Amino acid sequence: MKPTHIEHIGIAVASLNDAIPFYEKVLGLECYAIEEVADQKVKTAFFKVGQTKIELLEPTSPDSTIAKFIEKNGGGMHHMAFAVEDVQTALNDAAAAGCQLIDKAPRGGAEGLRIGFLHPKSTCRVLTELCGKK
Ligand code: ZN
């Protein structure tokens, strides 16, 4: 696998409405999309910084993994996503290199992208997402 760039950084927030003003008013970024990802029980808000995005994640259900993360850590940086050409191939490459996977096959993420997660045990404790068009 050879990621081309950091696709996005995921940040868990209790409320998009409370979090968005920091990114817009302090950092001067523009929220260009708000999207609910039912599969992951989150509502997301996106900002662009160069070719990298900031993805704010608000839980839409108490059993969302983001809700549990906020309960445990109070929110904050949740994951880092690398852009790859083909998510399934990248997951296979990671597994072949001895990396523990959360997803053996890609699933649907925000913005119509395919995503797959690597287990933090294998990634220096940073939840790592692989993200691509296929
Ligand atoms: Zn993500």
PDB file of C-alpha atoms and ligand atoms in Angstrom:
ATOM      1  CA  MET A   1       0.000   0.000   0.000  1.00  0.00           C
ATOM      2  CA  LYS A   2       1.160   3.524  -0.675  1.00  0.00           C
ATOM      3  CA  PRO A   3      -1.158   6.266   0.647  1.00  0.00           C
ATOM      4  CA  THR A   4      -1.108   9.464  -1.406  1.00  0.00           C
ATOM      5  CA  HIS A   5      -2.012  11.868   1.416  1.00  0.00           C
ATOM      6  CA  ILE A   6      -3.924  12.229   4.658  1.00  0.00           C
ATOM      7  CA  GLU A   7      -7.505  12.178   3.417  1.00  0.00           C
ATOM      8  CA  HIS A   8      -8.995  13.433   6.653  1.00  0.00           C
ATOM      9  CA  ILE A   9      -8.675  13.649  10.403  1.00  0.00           C
ATOM     10  CA  GLY A  10     -11.739  12.553  12.347  1.00  0.00           C
ATOM     11  CA  ILE A  11     -12.650  14.473  15.484  1.00  0.00           C
ATOM     12  CA  ALA A  12     -15.395  13.318  17.849  1.00  0.00           C
ATOM     13  CA  VAL A  13     -17.677  16.080  19.124  1.00  0.00           C
ATOM     14  CA  ALA A  14     -20.794  15.978  21.263  1.00  0.00           C
ATOM     15  CA  SER A  15     -22.446  18.643  19.116  1.00  0.00           C
ATOM     16  CA  LEU A  16     -21.654  19.820  15.575  1.00  0.00           C
ATOM     17  CA  ASN A  17     -23.412  23.101  16.321  1.00  0.00           C
ATOM     18  CA  ASP A  18     -21.079  23.768  19.243  1.00  0.00           C
ATOM     19  CA  ALA A  19     -17.936  22.649  17.383  1.00  0.00           C
ATOM     20  CA  ILE A  20     -18.392  24.243  13.948  1.00  0.00           C
ATOM     21  CA  PRO A  21     -17.863  27.882  15.107  1.00  0.00           C
ATOM     22  CA  PHE A  22     -14.253  27.117  16.164  1.00  0.00           C
ATOM     23  CA  TYR A  23     -13.414  25.867  12.671  1.00  0.00           C
ATOM     24  CA  GLU A  24     -15.305  28.669  10.915  1.00  0.00           C
ATOM     25  CA  LYS A  25     -14.735  31.680  13.143  1.00  0.00           C
ATOM     26  CA  VAL A  26     -11.301  30.959  14.628  1.00  0.00           C
ATOM     27  CA  LEU A  27      -9.612  28.946  11.856  1.00  0.00           C
ATOM     28  CA  GLY A  28     -11.540  30.647   9.064  1.00  0.00           C
ATOM     29  CA  LEU A  29     -12.467  27.386   7.340  1.00  0.00           C
ATOM     30  CA  GLU A  30     -15.779  26.785   5.631  1.00  0.00           C
ATOM     31  CA  CYS A  31     -18.080  23.886   6.490  1.00  0.00           C
ATOM     32  CA  TYR A  32     -18.893  22.665   2.982  1.00  0.00           C
ATOM     33  CA  ALA A  33     -20.937  19.580   3.815  1.00  0.00           C
ATOM     34  CA  ILE A  34     -22.988  18.054   6.595  1.00  0.00           C
ATOM     35  CA  GLU A  35     -23.900  14.437   6.054  1.00  0.00           C
ATOM     36  CA  GLU A  36     -25.426  11.680   8.139  1.00  0.00           C
ATOM     37  CA  VAL A  37     -23.715   8.287   7.834  1.00  0.00           C
ATOM     38  CA  ALA A  38     -26.409   5.895   9.079  1.00  0.00           C
ATOM     39  CA  ASP A  39     -24.065   2.903   8.950  1.00  0.00           C
ATOM     40  CA  GLN A  40     -21.790   4.504  11.541  1.00  0.00           C
ATOM     41  CA  LYS A  41     -24.529   6.287  13.513  1.00  0.00           C
ATOM     42  CA  VAL A  42     -22.904   9.684  13.085  1.00  0.00           C
ATOM     43  CA  LYS A  43     -23.557  13.053  11.566  1.00  0.00           C
ATOM     44  CA  THR A  44     -20.445  14.510   9.949  1.00  0.00           C
ATOM     45  CA  ALA A  45     -19.349  18.045   9.100  1.00  0.00           C
ATOM     46  CA  PHE A  46     -16.498  18.613   6.639  1.00  0.00           C
ATOM     47  CA  PHE A  47     -13.862  21.311   6.238  1.00  0.00           C
ATOM     48  CA  LYS A  48     -10.986  21.409   3.744  1.00  0.00           C
ATOM     49  CA  VAL A  49      -7.415  22.323   4.611  1.00  0.00           C
ATOM     50  CA  GLY A  50      -5.397  21.926   1.422  1.00  0.00           C
ATOM     51  CA  GLN A  51      -6.148  18.413   0.210  1.00  0.00           C
ATOM     52  CA  THR A  52      -6.840  17.184   3.731  1.00  0.00           C
ATOM     53  CA  LYS A  53     -10.246  17.368   5.343  1.00  0.00           C
ATOM     54  CA  ILE A  54     -11.329  17.743   8.921  1.00  0.00           C
ATOM     55  CA  GLU A  55     -14.277  15.465   9.640  1.00  0.00           C
ATOM     56  CA  LEU A  56     -16.274  16.322  12.757  1.00  0.00           C
ATOM     57  CA  LEU A  57     -18.290  13.364  14.011  1.00  0.00           C
ATOM     58  CA  GLU A  58     -21.387  13.784  16.163  1.00  0.00           C
ATOM     59  CA  PRO A  59     -23.067  10.598  17.409  1.00  0.00           C
ATOM     60  CA  THR A  60     -26.705  10.104  16.370  1.00  0.00           C
ATOM     61  CA  SER A  61     -27.286   7.244  18.794  1.00  0.00           C
ATOM     62  CA  PRO A  62     -26.018   6.375  22.299  1.00  0.00           C
ATOM     63  CA  ASP A  63     -24.700   3.031  20.984  1.00  0.00           C
ATOM     64  CA  SER A  64     -22.602   4.712  18.291  1.00  0.00           C
ATOM     65  CA  THR A  65     -18.858   4.043  18.693  1.00  0.00           C
ATOM     66  CA  ILE A  66     -18.412   7.836  18.661  1.00  0.00           C
ATOM     67  CA  ALA A  67     -20.833   8.196  21.596  1.00  0.00           C
ATOM     68  CA  LYS A  68     -18.788   5.619  23.523  1.00  0.00           C
ATOM     69  CA  PHE A  69     -15.545   7.401  22.618  1.00  0.00           C
ATOM     70  CA  ILE A  70     -16.917  10.728  23.902  1.00  0.00           C
ATOM     71  CA  GLU A  71     -18.164   9.067  27.076  1.00  0.00           C
ATOM     72  CA  LYS A  72     -14.696   7.634  27.711  1.00  0.00           C
ATOM     73  CA  ASN A  73     -12.452  10.492  26.525  1.00  0.00           C
ATOM     74  CA  GLY A  74     -14.691  13.544  26.400  1.00  0.00           C
ATOM     75  CA  GLY A  75     -14.224  13.796  22.612  1.00  0.00           C
ATOM     76  CA  GLY A  76     -11.194  14.914  20.636  1.00  0.00           C
ATOM     77  CA  MET A  77      -9.106  13.374  17.889  1.00  0.00           C
ATOM     78  CA  HIS A  78     -10.656  10.031  16.979  1.00  0.00           C
ATOM     79  CA  HIS A  79      -8.915   8.737  13.854  1.00  0.00           C
ATOM     80  CA  MET A  80      -6.631   9.536  10.962  1.00  0.00           C
ATOM     81  CA  ALA A  81      -7.527   8.498   7.421  1.00  0.00           C
ATOM     82  CA  PHE A  82      -5.044   7.807   4.645  1.00  0.00           C
ATOM     83  CA  ALA A  83      -6.081   8.061   0.993  1.00  0.00           C
ATOM     84  CA  VAL A  84      -5.384   4.861  -0.909  1.00  0.00           C
ATOM     85  CA  GLU A  85      -6.163   3.746  -4.425  1.00  0.00           C
ATOM     86  CA  ASP A  86      -8.054   0.567  -3.538  1.00  0.00           C
ATOM     87  CA  VAL A  87      -9.249  -0.029   0.023  1.00  0.00           C
ATOM     88  CA  GLN A  88      -9.616  -3.818  -0.236  1.00  0.00           C
ATOM     89  CA  THR A  89      -6.082  -4.197  -1.587  1.00  0.00           C
ATOM     90  CA  ALA A  90      -4.753  -1.879   1.129  1.00  0.00           C
ATOM     91  CA  LEU A  91      -6.556  -3.901   3.840  1.00  0.00           C
ATOM     92  CA  ASN A  92      -5.124  -7.117   2.394  1.00  0.00           C
ATOM     93  CA  ASP A  93      -1.632  -5.583   2.325  1.00  0.00           C
ATOM     94  CA  ALA A  94      -1.977  -4.482   5.958  1.00  0.00           C
ATOM     95  CA  ALA A  95      -3.158  -7.947   7.039  1.00  0.00           C
ATOM     96  CA  ALA A  96      -0.307  -9.587   5.128  1.00  0.00           C
ATOM     97  CA  ALA A  97       2.106  -7.289   6.987  1.00  0.00           C
ATOM     98  CA  GLY A  98       0.736  -8.604  10.305  1.00  0.00           C
ATOM     99  CA  CYS A  99      -1.598  -5.715  11.071  1.00  0.00           C
ATOM    100  CA  GLN A 100      -4.802  -6.447  12.958  1.00  0.00           C
ATOM    101  CA  LEU A 101      -7.871  -5.253  11.020  1.00  0.00           C
ATOM    102  CA  ILE A 102     -11.198  -3.936  12.266  1.00  0.00           C
ATOM    103  CA  ASP A 103     -12.694  -4.288   8.771  1.00  0.00           C
ATOM    104  CA  LYS A 104     -11.731  -7.238   6.581  1.00  0.00           C
ATOM    105  CA  ALA A 105     -13.686  -5.700   3.704  1.00  0.00           C
ATOM    106  CA  PRO A 106     -14.404  -2.051   2.860  1.00  0.00           C
ATOM    107  CA  ARG A 107     -17.708  -0.454   3.852  1.00  0.00           C
ATOM    108  CA  GLY A 108     -19.458   2.758   2.888  1.00  0.00           C
ATOM    109  CA  GLY A 109     -18.244   6.008   4.429  1.00  0.00           C
ATOM    110  CA  ALA A 110     -19.134   9.662   4.030  1.00  0.00           C
ATOM    111  CA  GLU A 111     -18.880  11.318   0.594  1.00  0.00           C
ATOM    112  CA  GLY A 112     -19.519   7.992  -1.163  1.00  0.00           C
ATOM    113  CA  LEU A 113     -16.029   6.735  -0.342  1.00  0.00           C
ATOM    114  CA  ARG A 114     -15.074   3.182   0.623  1.00  0.00           C
ATOM    115  CA  ILE A 115     -13.449   2.929   4.044  1.00  0.00           C
ATOM    116  CA  GLY A 116     -11.788   0.302   6.223  1.00  0.00           C
ATOM    117  CA  PHE A 117     -10.247   0.558   9.686  1.00  0.00           C
ATOM    118  CA  LEU A 118      -7.037  -0.902  11.099  1.00  0.00           C
ATOM    119  CA  HIS A 119      -6.948  -1.844  14.775  1.00  0.00           C
ATOM    120  CA  PRO A 120      -5.207   0.675  17.097  1.00  0.00           C
ATOM    121  CA  LYS A 121      -3.260  -2.223  18.666  1.00  0.00           C
ATOM    122  CA  SER A 122      -1.343  -2.457  15.392  1.00  0.00           C
ATOM    123  CA  THR A 123      -1.109   1.270  14.611  1.00  0.00           C
ATOM    124  CA  CYS A 124       0.682   2.876  17.581  1.00  0.00           C
ATOM    125  CA  ARG A 125      -2.706   3.395  19.282  1.00  0.00           C
ATOM    126  CA  VAL A 126      -4.030   5.719  16.568  1.00  0.00           C
ATOM    127  CA  LEU A 127      -7.240   4.436  15.025  1.00  0.00           C
ATOM    128  CA  THR A 128      -6.313   4.369  11.348  1.00  0.00           C
ATOM    129  CA  GLU A 129      -8.725   4.484   8.436  1.00  0.00           C
ATOM    130  CA  LEU A 130      -7.986   3.672   4.821  1.00  0.00           C
ATOM    131  CA  CYS A 131     -10.149   5.602   2.457  1.00  0.00           C
ATOM    132  CA  GLY A 132     -10.581   5.457  -1.313  1.00  0.00           C
ATOM    133  CA  LYS A 133     -12.875   5.483  -4.310  1.00  0.00           C
ATOM    134  CA  LYS A 134     -12.854   1.667  -4.547  1.00  0.00           C
TER     135      LYS A 134
HETATM  136 ZN    ZN B   1     -13.091   8.960   8.831  1.00  0.00          ZN
END
